PDB file of C-alpha atoms in Angstrom:
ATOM      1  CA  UNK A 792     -73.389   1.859  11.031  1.00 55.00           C
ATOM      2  CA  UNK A 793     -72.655   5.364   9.605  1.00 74.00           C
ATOM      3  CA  UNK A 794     -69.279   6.890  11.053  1.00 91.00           C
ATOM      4  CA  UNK A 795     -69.439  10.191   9.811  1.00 97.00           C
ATOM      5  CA  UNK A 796     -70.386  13.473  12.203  1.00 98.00           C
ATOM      6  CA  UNK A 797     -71.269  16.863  11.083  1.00 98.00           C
ATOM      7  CA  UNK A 798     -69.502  20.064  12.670  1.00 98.00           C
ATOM      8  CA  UNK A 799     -71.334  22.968  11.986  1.00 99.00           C
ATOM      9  CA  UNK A 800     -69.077  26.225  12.460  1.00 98.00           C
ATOM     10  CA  UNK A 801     -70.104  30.028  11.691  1.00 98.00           C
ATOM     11  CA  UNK A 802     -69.072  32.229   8.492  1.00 98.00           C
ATOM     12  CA  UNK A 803     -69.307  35.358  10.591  1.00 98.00           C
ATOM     13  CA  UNK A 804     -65.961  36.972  11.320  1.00 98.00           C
ATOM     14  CA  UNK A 805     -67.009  40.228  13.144  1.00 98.00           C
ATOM     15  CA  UNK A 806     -69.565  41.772  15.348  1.00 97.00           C
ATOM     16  CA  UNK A 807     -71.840  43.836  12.510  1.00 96.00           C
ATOM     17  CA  UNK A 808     -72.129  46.434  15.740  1.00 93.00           C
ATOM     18  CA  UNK A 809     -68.803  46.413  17.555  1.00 95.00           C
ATOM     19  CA  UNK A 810     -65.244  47.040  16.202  1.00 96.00           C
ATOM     20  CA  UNK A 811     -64.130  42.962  17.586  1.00 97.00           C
ATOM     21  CA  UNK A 812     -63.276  39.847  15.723  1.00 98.00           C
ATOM     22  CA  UNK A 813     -65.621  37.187  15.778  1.00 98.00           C
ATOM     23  CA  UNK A 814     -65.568  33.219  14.716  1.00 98.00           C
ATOM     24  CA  UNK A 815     -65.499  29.805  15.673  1.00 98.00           C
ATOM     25  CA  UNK A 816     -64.527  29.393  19.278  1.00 98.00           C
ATOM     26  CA  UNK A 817     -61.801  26.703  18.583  1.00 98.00           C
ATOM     27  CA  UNK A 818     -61.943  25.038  21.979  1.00 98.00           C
ATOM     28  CA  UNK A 819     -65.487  24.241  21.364  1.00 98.00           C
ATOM     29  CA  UNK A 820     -64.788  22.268  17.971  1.00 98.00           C
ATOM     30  CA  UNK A 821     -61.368  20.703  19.029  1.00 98.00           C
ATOM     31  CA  UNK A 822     -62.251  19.070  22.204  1.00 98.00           C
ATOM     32  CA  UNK A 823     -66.024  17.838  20.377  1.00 98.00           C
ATOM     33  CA  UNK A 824     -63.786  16.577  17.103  1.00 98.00           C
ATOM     34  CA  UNK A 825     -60.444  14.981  19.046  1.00 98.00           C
ATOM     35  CA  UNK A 826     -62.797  12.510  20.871  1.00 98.00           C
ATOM     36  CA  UNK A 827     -64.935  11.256  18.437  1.00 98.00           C
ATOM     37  CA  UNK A 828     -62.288  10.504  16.055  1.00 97.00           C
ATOM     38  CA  UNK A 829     -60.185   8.852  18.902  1.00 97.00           C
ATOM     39  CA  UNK A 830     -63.490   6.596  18.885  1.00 97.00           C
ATOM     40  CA  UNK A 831     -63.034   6.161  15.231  1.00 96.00           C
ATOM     41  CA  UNK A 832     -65.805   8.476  14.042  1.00 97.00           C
ATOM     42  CA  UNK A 833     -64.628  10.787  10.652  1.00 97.00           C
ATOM     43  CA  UNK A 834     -65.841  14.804  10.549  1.00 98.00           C
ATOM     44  CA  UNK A 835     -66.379  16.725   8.268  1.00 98.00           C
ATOM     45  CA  UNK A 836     -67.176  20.652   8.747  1.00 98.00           C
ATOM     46  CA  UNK A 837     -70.038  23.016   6.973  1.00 98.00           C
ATOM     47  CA  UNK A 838     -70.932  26.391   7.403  1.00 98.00           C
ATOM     48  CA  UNK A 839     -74.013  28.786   6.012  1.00 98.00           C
ATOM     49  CA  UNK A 840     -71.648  30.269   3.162  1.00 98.00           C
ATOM     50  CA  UNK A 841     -69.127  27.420   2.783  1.00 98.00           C
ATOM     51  CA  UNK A 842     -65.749  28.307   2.252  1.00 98.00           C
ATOM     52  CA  UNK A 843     -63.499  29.866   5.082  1.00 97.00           C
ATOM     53  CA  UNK A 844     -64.516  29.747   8.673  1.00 98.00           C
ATOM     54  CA  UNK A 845     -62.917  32.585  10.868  1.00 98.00           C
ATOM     55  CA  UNK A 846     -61.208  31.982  14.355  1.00 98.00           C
ATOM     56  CA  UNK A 847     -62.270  34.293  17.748  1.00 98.00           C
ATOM     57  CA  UNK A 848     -58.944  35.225  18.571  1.00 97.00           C
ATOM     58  CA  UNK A 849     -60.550  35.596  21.745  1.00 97.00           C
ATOM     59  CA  UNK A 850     -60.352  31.855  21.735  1.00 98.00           C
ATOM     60  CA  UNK A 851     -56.449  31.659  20.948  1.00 97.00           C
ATOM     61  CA  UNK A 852     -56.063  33.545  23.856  1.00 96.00           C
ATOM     62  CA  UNK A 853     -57.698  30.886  26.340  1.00 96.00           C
ATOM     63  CA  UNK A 854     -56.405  28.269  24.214  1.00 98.00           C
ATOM     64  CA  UNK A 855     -54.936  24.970  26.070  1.00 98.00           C
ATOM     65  CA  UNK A 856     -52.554  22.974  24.815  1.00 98.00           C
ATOM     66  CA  UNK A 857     -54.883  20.650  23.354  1.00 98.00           C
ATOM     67  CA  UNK A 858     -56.372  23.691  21.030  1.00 98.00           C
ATOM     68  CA  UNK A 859     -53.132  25.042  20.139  1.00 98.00           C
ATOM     69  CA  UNK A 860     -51.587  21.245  18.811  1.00 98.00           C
ATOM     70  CA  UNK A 861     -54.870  21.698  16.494  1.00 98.00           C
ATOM     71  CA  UNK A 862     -54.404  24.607  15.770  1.00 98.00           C
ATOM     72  CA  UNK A 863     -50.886  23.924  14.494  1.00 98.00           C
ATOM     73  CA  UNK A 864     -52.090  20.883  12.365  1.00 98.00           C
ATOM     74  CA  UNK A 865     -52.067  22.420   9.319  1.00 98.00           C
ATOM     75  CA  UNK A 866     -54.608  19.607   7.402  1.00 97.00           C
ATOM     76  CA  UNK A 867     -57.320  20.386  10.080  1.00 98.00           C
ATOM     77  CA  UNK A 868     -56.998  24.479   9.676  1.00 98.00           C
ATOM     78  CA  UNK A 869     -56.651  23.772   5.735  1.00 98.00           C
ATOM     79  CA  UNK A 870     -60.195  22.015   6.563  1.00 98.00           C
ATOM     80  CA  UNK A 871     -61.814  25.043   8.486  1.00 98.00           C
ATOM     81  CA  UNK A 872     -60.337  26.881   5.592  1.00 97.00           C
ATOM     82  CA  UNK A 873     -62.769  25.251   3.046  1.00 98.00           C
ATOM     83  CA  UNK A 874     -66.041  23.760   4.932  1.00 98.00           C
ATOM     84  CA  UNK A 875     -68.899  22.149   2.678  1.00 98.00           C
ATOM     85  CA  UNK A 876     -71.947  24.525   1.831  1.00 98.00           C
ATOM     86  CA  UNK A 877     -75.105  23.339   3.043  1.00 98.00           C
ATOM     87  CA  UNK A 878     -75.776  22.314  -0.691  1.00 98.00           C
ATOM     88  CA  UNK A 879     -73.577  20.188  -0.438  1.00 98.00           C
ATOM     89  CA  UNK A 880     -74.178  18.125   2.476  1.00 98.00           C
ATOM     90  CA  UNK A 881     -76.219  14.647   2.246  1.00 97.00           C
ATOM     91  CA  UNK A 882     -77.728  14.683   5.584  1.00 98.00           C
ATOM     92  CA  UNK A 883     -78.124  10.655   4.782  1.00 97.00           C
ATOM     93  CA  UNK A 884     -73.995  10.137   5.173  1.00 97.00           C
ATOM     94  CA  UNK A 885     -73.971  11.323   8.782  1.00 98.00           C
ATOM     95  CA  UNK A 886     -75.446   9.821  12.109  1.00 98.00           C
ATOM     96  CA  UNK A 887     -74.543  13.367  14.064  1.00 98.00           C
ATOM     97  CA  UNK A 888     -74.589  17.274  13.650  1.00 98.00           C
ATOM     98  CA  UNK A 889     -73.006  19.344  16.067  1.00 99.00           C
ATOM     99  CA  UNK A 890     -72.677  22.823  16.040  1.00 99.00           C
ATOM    100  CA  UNK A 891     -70.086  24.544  17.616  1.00 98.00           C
ATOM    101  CA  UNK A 892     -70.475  28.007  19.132  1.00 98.00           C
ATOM    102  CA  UNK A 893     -68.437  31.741  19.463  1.00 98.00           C
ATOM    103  CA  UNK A 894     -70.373  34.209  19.223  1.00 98.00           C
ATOM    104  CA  UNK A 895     -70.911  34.749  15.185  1.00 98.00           C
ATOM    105  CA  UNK A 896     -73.355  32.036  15.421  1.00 98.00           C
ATOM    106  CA  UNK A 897     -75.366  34.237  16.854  1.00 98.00           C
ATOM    107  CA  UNK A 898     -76.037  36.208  13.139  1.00 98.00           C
ATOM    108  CA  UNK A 899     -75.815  33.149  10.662  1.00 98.00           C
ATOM    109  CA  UNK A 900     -77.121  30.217  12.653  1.00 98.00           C
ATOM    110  CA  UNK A 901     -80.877  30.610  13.742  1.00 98.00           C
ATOM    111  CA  UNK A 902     -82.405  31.685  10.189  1.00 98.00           C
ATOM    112  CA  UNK A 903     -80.357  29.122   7.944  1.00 98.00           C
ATOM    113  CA  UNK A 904     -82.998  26.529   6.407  1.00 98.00           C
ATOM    114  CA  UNK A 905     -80.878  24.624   5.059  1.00 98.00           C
ATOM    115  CA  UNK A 906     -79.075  23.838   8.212  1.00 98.00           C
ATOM    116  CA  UNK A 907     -82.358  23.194   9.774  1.00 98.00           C
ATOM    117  CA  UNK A 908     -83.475  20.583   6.715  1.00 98.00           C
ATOM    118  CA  UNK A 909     -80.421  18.697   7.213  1.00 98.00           C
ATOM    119  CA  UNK A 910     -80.240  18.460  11.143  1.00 98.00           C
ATOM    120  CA  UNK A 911     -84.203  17.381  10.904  1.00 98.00           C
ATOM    121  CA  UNK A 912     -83.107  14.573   8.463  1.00 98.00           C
ATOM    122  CA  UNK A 913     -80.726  13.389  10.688  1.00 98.00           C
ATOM    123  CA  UNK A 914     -82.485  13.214  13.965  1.00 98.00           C
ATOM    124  CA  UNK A 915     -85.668  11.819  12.134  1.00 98.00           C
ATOM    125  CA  UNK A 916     -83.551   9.309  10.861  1.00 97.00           C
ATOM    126  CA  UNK A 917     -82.140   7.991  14.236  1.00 97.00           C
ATOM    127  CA  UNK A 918     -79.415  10.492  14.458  1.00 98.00           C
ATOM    128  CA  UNK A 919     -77.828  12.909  17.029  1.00 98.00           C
ATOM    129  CA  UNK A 920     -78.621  16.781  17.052  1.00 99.00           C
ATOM    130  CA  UNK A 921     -75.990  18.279  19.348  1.00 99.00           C
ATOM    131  CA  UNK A 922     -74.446  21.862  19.989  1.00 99.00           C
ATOM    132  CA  UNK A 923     -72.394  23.759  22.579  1.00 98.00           C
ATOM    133  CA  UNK A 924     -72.376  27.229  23.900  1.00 98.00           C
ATOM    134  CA  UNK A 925     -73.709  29.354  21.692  1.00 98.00           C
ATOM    135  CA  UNK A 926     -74.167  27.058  18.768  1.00 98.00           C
ATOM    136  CA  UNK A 927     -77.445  26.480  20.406  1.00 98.00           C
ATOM    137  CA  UNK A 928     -78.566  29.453  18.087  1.00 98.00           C
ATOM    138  CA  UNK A 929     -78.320  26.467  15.288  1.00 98.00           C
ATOM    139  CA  UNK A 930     -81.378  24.818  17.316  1.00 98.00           C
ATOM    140  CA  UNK A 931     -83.995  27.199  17.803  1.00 98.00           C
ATOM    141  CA  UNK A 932     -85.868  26.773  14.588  1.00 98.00           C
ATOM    142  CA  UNK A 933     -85.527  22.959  14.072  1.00 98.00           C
ATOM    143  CA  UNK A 934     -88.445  21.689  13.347  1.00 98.00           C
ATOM    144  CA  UNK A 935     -89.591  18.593  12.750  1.00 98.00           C
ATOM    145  CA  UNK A 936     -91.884  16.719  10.057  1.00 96.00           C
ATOM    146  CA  UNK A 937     -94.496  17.116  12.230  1.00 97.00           C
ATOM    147  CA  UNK A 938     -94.443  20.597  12.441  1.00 97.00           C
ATOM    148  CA  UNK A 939     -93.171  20.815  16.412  1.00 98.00           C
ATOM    149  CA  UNK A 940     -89.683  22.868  17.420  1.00 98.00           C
ATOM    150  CA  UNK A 941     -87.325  19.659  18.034  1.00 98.00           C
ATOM    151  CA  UNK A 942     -86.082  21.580  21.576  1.00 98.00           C
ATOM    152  CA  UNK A 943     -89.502  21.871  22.958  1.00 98.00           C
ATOM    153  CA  UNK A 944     -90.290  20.142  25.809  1.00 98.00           C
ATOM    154  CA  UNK A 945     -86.647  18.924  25.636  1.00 98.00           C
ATOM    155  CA  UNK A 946     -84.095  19.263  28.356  1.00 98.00           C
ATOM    156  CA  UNK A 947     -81.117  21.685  27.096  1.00 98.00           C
ATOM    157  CA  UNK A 948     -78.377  24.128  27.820  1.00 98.00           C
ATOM    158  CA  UNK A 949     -76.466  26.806  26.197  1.00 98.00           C
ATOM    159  CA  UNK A 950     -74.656  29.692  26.876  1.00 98.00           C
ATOM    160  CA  UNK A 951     -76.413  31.186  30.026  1.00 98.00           C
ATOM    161  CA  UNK A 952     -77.149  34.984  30.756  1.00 98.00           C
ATOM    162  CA  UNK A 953     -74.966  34.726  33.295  1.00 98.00           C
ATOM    163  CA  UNK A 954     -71.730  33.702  31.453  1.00 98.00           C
ATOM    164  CA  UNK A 955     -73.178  36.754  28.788  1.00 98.00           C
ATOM    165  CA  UNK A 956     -72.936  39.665  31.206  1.00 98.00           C
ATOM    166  CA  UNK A 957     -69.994  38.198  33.043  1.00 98.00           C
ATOM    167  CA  UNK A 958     -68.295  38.545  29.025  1.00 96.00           C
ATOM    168  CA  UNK A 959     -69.835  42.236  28.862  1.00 96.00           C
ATOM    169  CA  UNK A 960     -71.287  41.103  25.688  1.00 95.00           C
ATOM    170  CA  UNK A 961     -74.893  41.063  27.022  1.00 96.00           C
ATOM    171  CA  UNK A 962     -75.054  44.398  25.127  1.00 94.00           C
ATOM    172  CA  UNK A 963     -74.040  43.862  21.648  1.00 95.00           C
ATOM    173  CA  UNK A 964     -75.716  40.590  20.783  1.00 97.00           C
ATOM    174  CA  UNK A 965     -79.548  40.764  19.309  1.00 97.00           C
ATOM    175  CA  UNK A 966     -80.565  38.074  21.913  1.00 98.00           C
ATOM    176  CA  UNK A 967     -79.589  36.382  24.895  1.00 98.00           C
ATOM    177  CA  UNK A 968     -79.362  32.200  24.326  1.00 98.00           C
ATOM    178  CA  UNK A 969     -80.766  31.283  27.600  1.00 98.00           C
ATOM    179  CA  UNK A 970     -83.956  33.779  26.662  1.00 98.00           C
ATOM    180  CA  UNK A 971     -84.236  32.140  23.249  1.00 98.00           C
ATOM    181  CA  UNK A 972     -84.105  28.030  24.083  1.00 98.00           C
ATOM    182  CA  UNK A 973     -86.545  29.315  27.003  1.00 98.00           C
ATOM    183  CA  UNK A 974     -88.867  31.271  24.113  1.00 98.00           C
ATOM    184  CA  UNK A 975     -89.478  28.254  22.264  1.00 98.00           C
ATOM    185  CA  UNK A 976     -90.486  26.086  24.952  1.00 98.00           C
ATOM    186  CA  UNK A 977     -86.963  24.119  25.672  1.00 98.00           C
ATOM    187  CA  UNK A 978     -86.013  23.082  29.467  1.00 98.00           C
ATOM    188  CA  UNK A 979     -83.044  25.370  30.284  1.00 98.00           C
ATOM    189  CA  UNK A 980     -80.619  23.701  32.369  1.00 98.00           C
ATOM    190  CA  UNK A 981     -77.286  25.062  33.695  1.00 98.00           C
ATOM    191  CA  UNK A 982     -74.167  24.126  36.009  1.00 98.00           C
ATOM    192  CA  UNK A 983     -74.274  25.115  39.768  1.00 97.00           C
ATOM    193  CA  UNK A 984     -71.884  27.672  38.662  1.00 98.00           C
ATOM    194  CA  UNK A 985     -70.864  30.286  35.530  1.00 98.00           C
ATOM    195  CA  UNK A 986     -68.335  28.532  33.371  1.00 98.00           C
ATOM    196  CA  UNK A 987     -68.347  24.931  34.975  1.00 98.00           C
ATOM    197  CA  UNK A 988     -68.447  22.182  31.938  1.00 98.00           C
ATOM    198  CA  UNK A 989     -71.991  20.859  31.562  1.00 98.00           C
ATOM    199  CA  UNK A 990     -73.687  18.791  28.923  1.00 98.00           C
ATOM    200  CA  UNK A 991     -77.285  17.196  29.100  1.00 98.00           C
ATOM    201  CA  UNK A 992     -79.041  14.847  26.726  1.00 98.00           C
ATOM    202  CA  UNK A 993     -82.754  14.538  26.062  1.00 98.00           C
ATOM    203  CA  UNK A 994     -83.881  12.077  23.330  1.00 98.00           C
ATOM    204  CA  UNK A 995     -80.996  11.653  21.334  1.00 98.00           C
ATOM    205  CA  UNK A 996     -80.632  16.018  21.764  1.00 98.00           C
ATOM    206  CA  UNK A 997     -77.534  16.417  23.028  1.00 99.00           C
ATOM    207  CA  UNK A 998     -76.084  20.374  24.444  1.00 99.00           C
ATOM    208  CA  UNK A 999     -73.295  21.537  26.392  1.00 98.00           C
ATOM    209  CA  UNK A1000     -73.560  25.242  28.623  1.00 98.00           C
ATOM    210  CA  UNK A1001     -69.915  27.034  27.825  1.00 98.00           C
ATOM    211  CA  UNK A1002     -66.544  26.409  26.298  1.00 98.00           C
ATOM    212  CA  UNK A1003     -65.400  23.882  28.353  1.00 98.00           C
ATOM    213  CA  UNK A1004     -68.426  21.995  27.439  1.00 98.00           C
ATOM    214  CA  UNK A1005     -67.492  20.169  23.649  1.00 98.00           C
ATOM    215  CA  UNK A1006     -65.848  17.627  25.227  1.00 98.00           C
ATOM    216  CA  UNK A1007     -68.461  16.384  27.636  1.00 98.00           C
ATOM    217  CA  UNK A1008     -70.924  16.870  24.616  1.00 98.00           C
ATOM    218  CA  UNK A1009     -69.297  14.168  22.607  1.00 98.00           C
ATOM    219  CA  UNK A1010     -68.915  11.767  25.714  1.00 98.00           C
ATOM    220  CA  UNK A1011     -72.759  12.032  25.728  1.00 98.00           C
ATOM    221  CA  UNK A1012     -72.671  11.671  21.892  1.00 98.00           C
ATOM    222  CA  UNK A1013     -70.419   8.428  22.387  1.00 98.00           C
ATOM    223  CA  UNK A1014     -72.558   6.988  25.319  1.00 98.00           C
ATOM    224  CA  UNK A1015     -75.627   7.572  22.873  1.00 98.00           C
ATOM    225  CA  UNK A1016     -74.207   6.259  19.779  1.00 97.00           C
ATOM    226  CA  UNK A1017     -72.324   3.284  21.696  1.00 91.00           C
ATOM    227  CA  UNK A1018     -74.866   2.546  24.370  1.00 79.00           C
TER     228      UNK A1018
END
């Protein structure tokens, strides 16, 4: 069986509207990447421009100290430091995609075809789609060979309004996640509670609400691959 998972992390590194850094969250791809290669699983990491993958300081400053032994393993930052280019990705070499969130997903996620093309080739081909937060944006405009969104009619989750206004960011992003997943027909389901880790699988589609989400995303992905 295929051992190889796809992170999928944003090339955005500011707000185009608001003088604030942007990036990957770093929570939400440490806590998804340290469990499934303690199961034995390899990653590798891709963004729409390839290249160098900016960090939300934002996310330093919640950081545990999980996220801050990553983030002092210089091999893994030398990796978000040069991530594959769409281009070069072989959707055939990898059994998951998972795309992590902060909030620059928001501009270079939803409209990236290639991204799409590959995540379709996965699932179609028995594969895991998976995302957390607001790398949900990455799933909006799957579709699959038949034509049909792969989230609708599917049970997900993603950042919720909620958790937007309670960051005061509900008025600098172009959309709301929760609106969006809604928009195309997806399930939207949440935790009793802003902030609470949540993760929910529907046919091999695998999402988790917030930060603290990534690693009960890849216990799902584990159960599903493993099961």
């Amino acid at each position: 069986m295929k051992q190889n998972i796809l992170v999928v992390v944003t090339s955005v590194e500011k707000y185009p509207n608001l003088n604030r850094a942007t990036g990957l969250w770093l929570g939400e791809a440490v806590h998804f990447v340290n469990k499934m290669e303690e199961a034995g699983y390899r990653v590798d990491y891709v963004s729409p421009q390839g290249g160098y993958t900016p960090i939300d300081p934002h996310s330093l400053a919640m950081a545990d100290e999980l996220d801050w032994q990553w983030y002092r393993n210089k091999a893994f930052m030398n990796r978000l430091g040069a991530t594959l280019s769409p281009a070069e990705v072989d959707p055939d070499d990898y059994v998951v995609i998972y795309f992590a969130g902060g909030h620059g997903v928001i501009w270079d996620f939803p409209d990236n075809e290639a991204l799409q093309l590959i995540s379709q080739r996965i699932y179609e081909s028995g594969g895991i789609v998976s995302s957390v937060c607001h790398g949900a944006a990455g799933l909006f405009n799957i579709r699959l060979a038949d034509g049909s969104l792969l989230i609708e009619g599917k049970e997900v989750t993603g950042f919720s309004n909620e958790e937007e206004k309670l960051a005061e960011l509900d008025q600098f992003v172009p959309f709301l996640t929760e609106d969006e997943l809604v928009r195309r027909g997806a399930i939207y389901q949440k935790a009793e509670a802003p902030w609470l880790p949540f993760a929910v699988n529907d046919q091999r589609l695998i999402t988790g609400q917030n930060p603290a989400s990534g690693g009960p995303v890849a216990e799902l992905v584990l159960l599903e691959l493993e099961g």
